[in-house]
Each structure stands twice: as structure tokens, then as C-alpha cells.
Amino acid sequence: EVVMTQSPATLSVSPGERVTLSCRASQTISISLAWYQQKPGQAPRLLIYAASTRATGIPDRFSGSGSGTEFSLTINNLQSEDFGVYYCQQYNKWPPYTFGQGTKLEIK
Amino acid sequence: QVQLQESGPGLVKPSETLSLTCTVSGASISSYYWNWIRLSPGKGLEWIGYLSSGGNANYNPSLKGRVAISADTSKNQFSLTLTSMTTADTAIYYCASQLILRGVPQYLQSWGQGTLVTVSS
């Protein structure tokens, strides 16, 4: 099973700032990596797939990078609506598909 | 845009069987792969399994034969059955559609809102 490790667990950032979230895979997964955003009481929303491709309707302040085992999600010009929990997920080796434990982004 | 909605009991007794249904709109159940995922405080997001457009299922080995996913194409629904429920199965259960590219399953494109299932006597 591919173990996905996210860091940090929690981030507190002011609006307008730039933030980078990290995700590491225990085995190489090429670019088969997706990022999701989840707000309380809502369904997870796909942000990024194939490590760096934005999903439909996602603002260009969200960007993803990485390949192999190291990945990151960067949010530029942080907006108040960007709070929530961010998860990475690998879809290269299954079963099972696996998720990171999440990074909780708090807005100062 | 694919939309999904989970339905089922919110409370299940230990040792009983959970049955959840996901109703799909905006796409045919014969397209995409159809997944179940759950979120619990102890385990975070855990993939349960998928049903392919061809009717084949693939499950998380950690669920050790307790899980089955099936579809009712006439109703454009797919279902999850999880037997021998314990308190460790208490979670929010989500259904999701999975994009297929050149025959290879990809990311989870659309998710339902989720349904909370509590296991308690």
C-alpha cells in the first residue's frame, strides 16, 4: 500500500499571503496525484489532478507541482473562502487508492 | 456535471449489515467508475472500493471480504453493502465518480455530500 504523508497538519495564514502544502508518497507514483479541498459539512472538491492540472472552475491562484514521491499545492493570494482541509490522493497503485491525512488551513 | 446523492440509515447496530445507495444524475451509470469512500476521525479518508462501468468491483483489502458494491442500471444507482459492522465503521460515507482515461481509472471527479453512519447499540 502506498502511504501518503501530508505536512504540516495545520496552517494558519493571513489573507493575501502565499501558502504551500506538501504531500509525500512512500513509493513512486509518477504524476498520478490529486488534491481535494473539503469544507465543513460539504463534499470534497477536486482541485488538481495529474499533479499540476487544475480542475474545471478552479481559480488560477491554486497550482500543483511535483512527480515521483514529492508533491506540493501552492495557493497564492489566499482568500478567506480557501479555509478548509486539503487532502492529497494517489491513483497510481491500487488497490487501495490512498489519501494523506489532510492539512487544515485556517485563515487568520 | 455529474451529481451524486447518498441515502441510507444513519444508525446501525453492531454486527448488523450496512446498506447505502448512491443516486446518480447527469451521467449514465454505465459510464465512469463508481466509488465509495469514508471519512472517520481515526483513519481519515479511506477508499472502500469501486464498481467499474463493466460491472467489475475492486475493494480495499483492509475490509477483508465484508464489502460489496453493486449497481441498478434501471434506477441509475449503485449501492454499498458492508457486513459485520463495528464501532470502527462509524464514519461519513461518500460516493464519488471516477474518470476513466484510455481504460485506466483516474482521479475522483465528483463527490456526493456524504451521509453519517453511526454504529451503536
PDB file of C-alpha atoms in Angstrom:
ATOM      1  CA  GLU A   1       0.000   0.000   0.000  1.00  0.00           C
ATOM      2  CA  VAL A   2       1.251   3.490  -0.866  1.00  0.00           C
ATOM      3  CA  VAL A   3       1.345   5.659   2.257  1.00  0.00           C
ATOM      4  CA  MET A   4       0.687   9.356   1.666  1.00  0.00           C
ATOM      5  CA  THR A   5       2.097  11.798   4.228  1.00  0.00           C
ATOM      6  CA  GLN A   6       0.987  15.424   4.310  1.00  0.00           C
ATOM      7  CA  SER A   7       2.635  18.313   6.095  1.00  0.00           C
ATOM      8  CA  PRO A   8       2.047  20.393   8.022  1.00  0.00           C
ATOM      9  CA  ALA A   9      -1.047  19.140   9.843  1.00  0.00           C
ATOM     10  CA  THR A  10      -2.320  22.683  10.406  1.00  0.00           C
ATOM     11  CA  LEU A  11      -1.533  26.063   8.870  1.00  0.00           C
ATOM     12  CA  SER A  12      -2.755  29.475   9.979  1.00  0.00           C
ATOM     13  CA  VAL A  13      -2.277  32.091   7.272  1.00  0.00           C
ATOM     14  CA  SER A  14      -3.428  35.654   6.648  1.00  0.00           C
ATOM     15  CA  PRO A  15      -5.468  36.644   3.568  1.00  0.00           C
ATOM     16  CA  GLY A  16      -3.298  37.755   0.679  1.00  0.00           C
ATOM     17  CA  GLU A  17      -0.389  35.523   1.653  1.00  0.00           C
ATOM     18  CA  ARG A  18       1.005  32.552  -0.225  1.00  0.00           C
ATOM     19  CA  VAL A  19       0.939  29.061   1.270  1.00  0.00           C
ATOM     20  CA  THR A  20       2.484  25.751   0.218  1.00  0.00           C
ATOM     21  CA  LEU A  21       1.194  22.353   1.329  1.00  0.00           C
ATOM     22  CA  SER A  22       3.324  19.227   0.959  1.00  0.00           C
ATOM     23  CA  CYS A  23       2.469  15.618   0.188  1.00  0.00           C
ATOM     24  CA  ARG A  24       4.930  12.725   0.076  1.00  0.00           C
ATOM     25  CA  ALA A  25       4.318   9.216  -1.285  1.00  0.00           C
ATOM     26  CA  SER A  26       6.063   6.150   0.147  1.00  0.00           C
ATOM     27  CA  GLN A  27       6.588   4.797  -3.401  1.00  0.00           C
ATOM     28  CA  THR A  28       6.917   6.499  -6.746  1.00  0.00           C
ATOM     29  CA  ILE A  29       3.518   7.313  -8.256  1.00  0.00           C
ATOM     30  CA  SER A  30       4.562   9.259 -11.376  1.00  0.00           C
ATOM     31  CA  ILE A  31       2.138  12.211 -11.571  1.00  0.00           C
ATOM     32  CA  SER A  32      -0.972  10.250 -10.525  1.00  0.00           C
ATOM     33  CA  LEU A  33      -1.764  12.648  -7.716  1.00  0.00           C
ATOM     34  CA  ALA A  34      -4.916  14.644  -6.970  1.00  0.00           C
ATOM     35  CA  TRP A  35      -5.659  17.388  -4.447  1.00  0.00           C
ATOM     36  CA  TYR A  36      -9.088  17.918  -2.881  1.00  0.00           C
ATOM     37  CA  GLN A  37     -10.479  20.697  -0.696  1.00  0.00           C
ATOM     38  CA  GLN A  38     -13.118  19.964   1.914  1.00  0.00           C
ATOM     39  CA  LYS A  39     -15.102  22.462   3.952  1.00  0.00           C
ATOM     40  CA  PRO A  40     -17.205  21.501   6.991  1.00  0.00           C
ATOM     41  CA  GLY A  41     -20.431  19.758   6.003  1.00  0.00           C
ATOM     42  CA  GLN A  42     -19.522  19.755   2.310  1.00  0.00           C
ATOM     43  CA  ALA A  43     -18.347  17.190  -0.181  1.00  0.00           C
ATOM     44  CA  PRO A  44     -14.647  17.137  -1.061  1.00  0.00           C
ATOM     45  CA  ARG A  45     -13.983  19.195  -4.189  1.00  0.00           C
ATOM     46  CA  LEU A  46     -11.399  18.246  -6.795  1.00  0.00           C
ATOM     47  CA  LEU A  47      -8.800  20.994  -7.193  1.00  0.00           C
ATOM     48  CA  ILE A  48      -5.851  19.468  -9.034  1.00  0.00           C
ATOM     49  CA  TYR A  49      -5.273  16.220 -10.924  1.00  0.00           C
ATOM     50  CA  ALA A  50      -2.257  14.738 -12.667  1.00  0.00           C
ATOM     51  CA  ALA A  51      -0.197  16.612 -10.055  1.00  0.00           C
ATOM     52  CA  SER A  52      -0.473  20.001 -11.764  1.00  0.00           C
ATOM     53  CA  THR A  53      -3.675  20.288 -13.853  1.00  0.00           C
ATOM     54  CA  ARG A  54      -6.406  22.479 -12.393  1.00  0.00           C
ATOM     55  CA  ALA A  55      -9.901  21.026 -12.423  1.00  0.00           C
ATOM     56  CA  THR A  56     -12.693  22.897 -14.186  1.00  0.00           C
ATOM     57  CA  GLY A  57     -13.616  26.129 -12.429  1.00  0.00           C
ATOM     58  CA  ILE A  58     -10.653  26.189 -10.045  1.00  0.00           C
ATOM     59  CA  PRO A  59      -9.040  29.658  -9.780  1.00  0.00           C
ATOM     60  CA  ASP A  60      -5.517  30.033 -11.105  1.00  0.00           C
ATOM     61  CA  ARG A  61      -4.243  31.037  -7.649  1.00  0.00           C
ATOM     62  CA  PHE A  62      -4.191  27.259  -6.999  1.00  0.00           C
ATOM     63  CA  SER A  63      -1.232  25.420  -8.505  1.00  0.00           C
ATOM     64  CA  GLY A  64       0.231  21.966  -8.078  1.00  0.00           C
ATOM     65  CA  SER A  65       3.666  20.575  -8.776  1.00  0.00           C
ATOM     66  CA  GLY A  66       5.807  17.500  -8.301  1.00  0.00           C
ATOM     67  CA  SER A  67       6.322  13.983  -9.577  1.00  0.00           C
ATOM     68  CA  GLY A  68       7.557  10.664  -8.269  1.00  0.00           C
ATOM     69  CA  THR A  69       7.240  10.921  -4.493  1.00  0.00           C
ATOM     70  CA  GLU A  70       7.243  14.648  -3.687  1.00  0.00           C
ATOM     71  CA  PHE A  71       4.309  16.936  -4.422  1.00  0.00           C
ATOM     72  CA  SER A  72       3.086  20.351  -3.374  1.00  0.00           C
ATOM     73  CA  LEU A  73      -0.002  22.532  -3.621  1.00  0.00           C
ATOM     74  CA  THR A  74       0.515  26.298  -3.612  1.00  0.00           C
ATOM     75  CA  ILE A  75      -2.221  28.844  -3.047  1.00  0.00           C
ATOM     76  CA  ASN A  76      -1.297  32.410  -3.992  1.00  0.00           C
ATOM     77  CA  ASN A  77      -3.115  35.477  -2.697  1.00  0.00           C
ATOM     78  CA  LEU A  78      -5.037  33.442  -0.111  1.00  0.00           C
ATOM     79  CA  GLN A  79      -8.734  34.278   0.111  1.00  0.00           C
ATOM     80  CA  SER A  80     -10.991  33.822   3.134  1.00  0.00           C
ATOM     81  CA  GLU A  81     -13.005  31.172   1.256  1.00  0.00           C
ATOM     82  CA  ASP A  82      -9.895  28.991   0.921  1.00  0.00           C
ATOM     83  CA  PHE A  83     -10.141  27.718   4.506  1.00  0.00           C
ATOM     84  CA  GLY A  84     -10.762  24.027   4.936  1.00  0.00           C
ATOM     85  CA  VAL A  85      -8.960  20.718   4.903  1.00  0.00           C
ATOM     86  CA  TYR A  86      -6.811  19.777   1.915  1.00  0.00           C
ATOM     87  CA  TYR A  87      -6.172  16.145   1.009  1.00  0.00           C
ATOM     88  CA  CYS A  88      -3.830  14.567  -1.483  1.00  0.00           C
ATOM     89  CA  GLN A  89      -4.642  11.190  -3.075  1.00  0.00           C
ATOM     90  CA  GLN A  90      -2.635   8.812  -5.233  1.00  0.00           C
ATOM     91  CA  TYR A  91      -4.284   6.843  -8.038  1.00  0.00           C
ATOM     92  CA  ASN A  92      -1.233   5.133  -9.484  1.00  0.00           C
ATOM     93  CA  LYS A  93      -1.108   1.915  -7.456  1.00  0.00           C
ATOM     94  CA  TRP A  94      -4.266   0.170  -6.280  1.00  0.00           C
ATOM     95  CA  PRO A  95      -5.922  -1.453  -4.509  1.00  0.00           C
ATOM     96  CA  PRO A  96      -6.145   0.519  -2.425  1.00  0.00           C
ATOM     97  CA  TYR A  97      -6.215   4.141  -3.533  1.00  0.00           C
ATOM     98  CA  THR A  98      -4.812   6.092  -0.600  1.00  0.00           C
ATOM     99  CA  PHE A  99      -5.155   9.578   0.834  1.00  0.00           C
ATOM    100  CA  GLY A 100      -2.992  11.759   3.002  1.00  0.00           C
ATOM    101  CA  GLN A 101      -4.188  12.631   6.498  1.00  0.00           C
ATOM    102  CA  GLY A 102      -5.013  16.163   5.430  1.00  0.00           C
ATOM    103  CA  THR A 103      -3.730  19.681   6.104  1.00  0.00           C
ATOM    104  CA  LYS A 104      -6.135  22.009   7.883  1.00  0.00           C
ATOM    105  CA  LEU A 105      -5.835  25.551   6.544  1.00  0.00           C
ATOM    106  CA  GLU A 106      -7.043  28.229   8.901  1.00  0.00           C
ATOM    107  CA  ILE A 107      -7.423  31.866   7.930  1.00  0.00           C
ATOM    108  CA  LYS A 108      -6.001  34.349  10.439  1.00  0.00           C
TER     109      LYS A 108
ATOM    110  CA  GLN B   1     -21.889  17.795 -14.382  1.00  0.00           C
ATOM    111  CA  VAL B   2     -22.288  14.533 -12.510  1.00  0.00           C
ATOM    112  CA  GLN B   3     -24.261  14.821  -9.283  1.00  0.00           C
ATOM    113  CA  LEU B   4     -24.425  12.141  -6.614  1.00  0.00           C
ATOM    114  CA  GLN B   5     -26.589  11.711  -3.514  1.00  0.00           C
ATOM    115  CA  GLU B   6     -26.138   9.119  -0.798  1.00  0.00           C
ATOM    116  CA  SER B   7     -29.046   7.640   1.141  1.00  0.00           C
ATOM    117  CA  GLY B   8     -29.401   5.062   3.869  1.00  0.00           C
ATOM    118  CA  PRO B   9     -29.758   4.566   7.619  1.00  0.00           C
ATOM    119  CA  GLY B  10     -27.924   6.871   9.947  1.00  0.00           C
ATOM    120  CA  LEU B  11     -27.720   4.306  12.742  1.00  0.00           C
ATOM    121  CA  VAL B  12     -26.663   0.681  12.566  1.00  0.00           C
ATOM    122  CA  LYS B  13     -26.265  -1.810  15.419  1.00  0.00           C
ATOM    123  CA  PRO B  14     -23.012  -3.701  15.947  1.00  0.00           C
ATOM    124  CA  SER B  15     -22.777  -6.938  13.928  1.00  0.00           C
ATOM    125  CA  GLU B  16     -25.507  -5.765  11.523  1.00  0.00           C
ATOM    126  CA  THR B  17     -25.164  -5.025   7.807  1.00  0.00           C
ATOM    127  CA  LEU B  18     -25.000  -1.513   6.365  1.00  0.00           C
ATOM    128  CA  SER B  19     -26.685  -0.800   3.042  1.00  0.00           C
ATOM    129  CA  LEU B  20     -26.220   2.570   1.345  1.00  0.00           C
ATOM    130  CA  THR B  21     -27.396   3.763  -2.060  1.00  0.00           C
ATOM    131  CA  CYS B  22     -25.946   6.455  -4.303  1.00  0.00           C
ATOM    132  CA  THR B  23     -28.268   8.045  -6.868  1.00  0.00           C
ATOM    133  CA  VAL B  24     -26.511   9.452  -9.919  1.00  0.00           C
ATOM    134  CA  SER B  25     -27.757  12.264 -12.137  1.00  0.00           C
ATOM    135  CA  GLY B  26     -26.103  13.927 -15.105  1.00  0.00           C
ATOM    136  CA  ALA B  27     -24.397  10.747 -16.286  1.00  0.00           C
ATOM    137  CA  SER B  28     -25.212   7.168 -17.057  1.00  0.00           C
ATOM    138  CA  ILE B  29     -24.208   4.540 -14.508  1.00  0.00           C
ATOM    139  CA  SER B  30     -22.723   2.711 -17.482  1.00  0.00           C
ATOM    140  CA  SER B  31     -20.050   5.404 -17.791  1.00  0.00           C
ATOM    141  CA  TYR B  32     -17.262   6.159 -15.319  1.00  0.00           C
ATOM    142  CA  TYR B  33     -16.254   4.029 -12.347  1.00  0.00           C
ATOM    143  CA  TRP B  34     -18.270   4.422  -9.155  1.00  0.00           C
ATOM    144  CA  ASN B  35     -16.593   4.601  -5.779  1.00  0.00           C
ATOM    145  CA  TRP B  36     -17.332   4.565  -2.081  1.00  0.00           C
ATOM    146  CA  ILE B  37     -15.039   6.397   0.357  1.00  0.00           C
ATOM    147  CA  ARG B  38     -15.427   7.072   4.066  1.00  0.00           C
ATOM    148  CA  LEU B  39     -14.094   9.671   6.499  1.00  0.00           C
ATOM    149  CA  SER B  40     -13.561   8.894  10.155  1.00  0.00           C
ATOM    150  CA  PRO B  41     -11.653  10.715  12.892  1.00  0.00           C
ATOM    151  CA  GLY B  42      -9.347   7.779  13.427  1.00  0.00           C
ATOM    152  CA  LYS B  43      -8.489   6.838   9.859  1.00  0.00           C
ATOM    153  CA  GLY B  44      -9.091   9.990   7.811  1.00  0.00           C
ATOM    154  CA  LEU B  45     -10.244   9.354   4.242  1.00  0.00           C
ATOM    155  CA  GLU B  46     -10.350   5.657   3.394  1.00  0.00           C
ATOM    156  CA  TRP B  47     -11.157   4.267  -0.041  1.00  0.00           C
ATOM    157  CA  ILE B  48     -13.674   1.419   0.232  1.00  0.00           C
ATOM    158  CA  GLY B  49     -13.937   0.236  -3.358  1.00  0.00           C
ATOM    159  CA  TYR B  50     -15.232   0.839  -6.855  1.00  0.00           C
ATOM    160  CA  LEU B  51     -17.540  -0.692  -9.408  1.00  0.00           C
ATOM    161  CA  SER B  52     -16.372  -0.391 -12.988  1.00  0.00           C
ATOM    162  CA  SER B  53     -18.561   0.547 -15.926  1.00  0.00           C
ATOM    163  CA  GLY B  54     -18.246  -3.084 -16.976  1.00  0.00           C
ATOM    164  CA  GLY B  55     -19.610  -4.341 -13.673  1.00  0.00           C
ATOM    165  CA  ASN B  56     -16.334  -5.456 -12.083  1.00  0.00           C
ATOM    166  CA  ALA B  57     -15.620  -4.492  -8.489  1.00  0.00           C
ATOM    167  CA  ASN B  58     -12.347  -3.758  -6.711  1.00  0.00           C
ATOM    168  CA  TYR B  59     -12.177  -3.406  -2.941  1.00  0.00           C
ATOM    169  CA  ASN B  60      -9.831  -2.227  -0.212  1.00  0.00           C
ATOM    170  CA  PRO B  61      -8.072  -5.352   1.129  1.00  0.00           C
ATOM    171  CA  SER B  62      -8.439  -3.948   4.660  1.00  0.00           C
ATOM    172  CA  LEU B  63     -12.163  -4.664   4.531  1.00  0.00           C
ATOM    173  CA  LYS B  64     -11.434  -8.381   4.248  1.00  0.00           C
ATOM    174  CA  GLY B  65     -14.437  -9.673   2.341  1.00  0.00           C
ATOM    175  CA  ARG B  66     -17.010  -7.627   4.246  1.00  0.00           C
ATOM    176  CA  VAL B  67     -17.790  -5.273   1.359  1.00  0.00           C
ATOM    177  CA  ALA B  68     -19.763  -5.476  -1.856  1.00  0.00           C
ATOM    178  CA  ILE B  69     -20.658  -2.797  -4.422  1.00  0.00           C
ATOM    179  CA  SER B  70     -23.398  -3.318  -6.980  1.00  0.00           C
ATOM    180  CA  ALA B  71     -25.442  -1.281  -9.434  1.00  0.00           C
ATOM    181  CA  ASP B  72     -29.053  -0.937 -10.526  1.00  0.00           C
ATOM    182  CA  THR B  73     -28.784   0.490 -14.021  1.00  0.00           C
ATOM    183  CA  SER B  74     -32.557   0.870 -14.357  1.00  0.00           C
ATOM    184  CA  LYS B  75     -32.516   3.375 -11.486  1.00  0.00           C
ATOM    185  CA  ASN B  76     -29.066   4.855 -12.247  1.00  0.00           C
ATOM    186  CA  GLN B  77     -27.962   3.909  -8.738  1.00  0.00           C
ATOM    187  CA  PHE B  78     -25.146   1.972  -7.151  1.00  0.00           C
ATOM    188  CA  SER B  79     -25.015   0.531  -3.677  1.00  0.00           C
ATOM    189  CA  LEU B  80     -22.636  -0.375  -0.865  1.00  0.00           C
ATOM    190  CA  THR B  81     -23.097  -3.341   1.452  1.00  0.00           C
ATOM    191  CA  LEU B  82     -20.818  -3.662   4.497  1.00  0.00           C
ATOM    192  CA  THR B  83     -21.341  -6.596   6.817  1.00  0.00           C
ATOM    193  CA  SER B  84     -20.408  -7.246  10.462  1.00  0.00           C
ATOM    194  CA  MET B  85     -20.421  -3.560  11.370  1.00  0.00           C
ATOM    195  CA  THR B  86     -18.449  -2.420  14.425  1.00  0.00           C
ATOM    196  CA  THR B  87     -17.933   0.938  16.088  1.00  0.00           C
ATOM    197  CA  ALA B  88     -14.774   1.308  13.995  1.00  0.00           C
ATOM    198  CA  ASP B  89     -17.027   1.615  10.930  1.00  0.00           C
ATOM    199  CA  THR B  90     -18.643   4.798  12.258  1.00  0.00           C
ATOM    200  CA  ALA B  91     -17.886   7.395   9.576  1.00  0.00           C
ATOM    201  CA  ILE B  92     -19.228   9.736   6.944  1.00  0.00           C
ATOM    202  CA  TYR B  93     -19.717   7.666   3.789  1.00  0.00           C
ATOM    203  CA  TYR B  94     -19.280   9.316   0.382  1.00  0.00           C
ATOM    204  CA  CYS B  95     -19.962   8.111  -3.123  1.00  0.00           C
ATOM    205  CA  ALA B  96     -17.894   9.508  -5.990  1.00  0.00           C
ATOM    206  CA  SER B  97     -17.463   9.200  -9.739  1.00  0.00           C
ATOM    207  CA  GLN B  98     -14.066   8.304 -11.162  1.00  0.00           C
ATOM    208  CA  LEU B  99     -12.848   9.410 -14.559  1.00  0.00           C
ATOM    209  CA  ILE B 100     -11.500   6.775 -16.930  1.00  0.00           C
ATOM    210  CA  LEU B 101      -8.769   7.698 -19.412  1.00  0.00           C
ATOM    211  CA  ARG B 102      -7.705   5.176 -22.072  1.00  0.00           C
ATOM    212  CA  GLY B 103      -9.166   2.427 -19.932  1.00  0.00           C
ATOM    213  CA  VAL B 104      -7.215   3.444 -16.799  1.00  0.00           C
ATOM    214  CA  PRO B 105      -9.114   4.806 -13.777  1.00  0.00           C
ATOM    215  CA  GLN B 106      -8.009   8.265 -12.731  1.00  0.00           C
ATOM    216  CA  TYR B 107      -8.998  10.772 -10.044  1.00  0.00           C
ATOM    217  CA  LEU B 108     -12.323  11.150  -8.225  1.00  0.00           C
ATOM    218  CA  GLN B 109     -14.115  13.784 -10.217  1.00  0.00           C
ATOM    219  CA  SER B 110     -17.389  14.381  -8.370  1.00  0.00           C
ATOM    220  CA  TRP B 111     -18.466  13.506  -4.841  1.00  0.00           C
ATOM    221  CA  GLY B 112     -21.771  13.265  -3.019  1.00  0.00           C
ATOM    222  CA  GLN B 113     -22.440  15.302   0.106  1.00  0.00           C
ATOM    223  CA  GLY B 114     -21.874  12.287   2.339  1.00  0.00           C
ATOM    224  CA  THR B 115     -24.029  10.513   4.901  1.00  0.00           C
ATOM    225  CA  LEU B 116     -23.113   9.954   8.540  1.00  0.00           C
ATOM    226  CA  VAL B 117     -23.380   6.359   9.700  1.00  0.00           C
ATOM    227  CA  THR B 118     -23.100   5.669  13.418  1.00  0.00           C
ATOM    228  CA  VAL B 119     -22.625   2.159  14.760  1.00  0.00           C
ATOM    229  CA  SER B 120     -24.140   1.847  18.206  1.00  0.00           C
ATOM    230  CA  SER B 121     -26.423  -0.440  20.149  1.00  0.00           C
TER     231      SER B 121
END
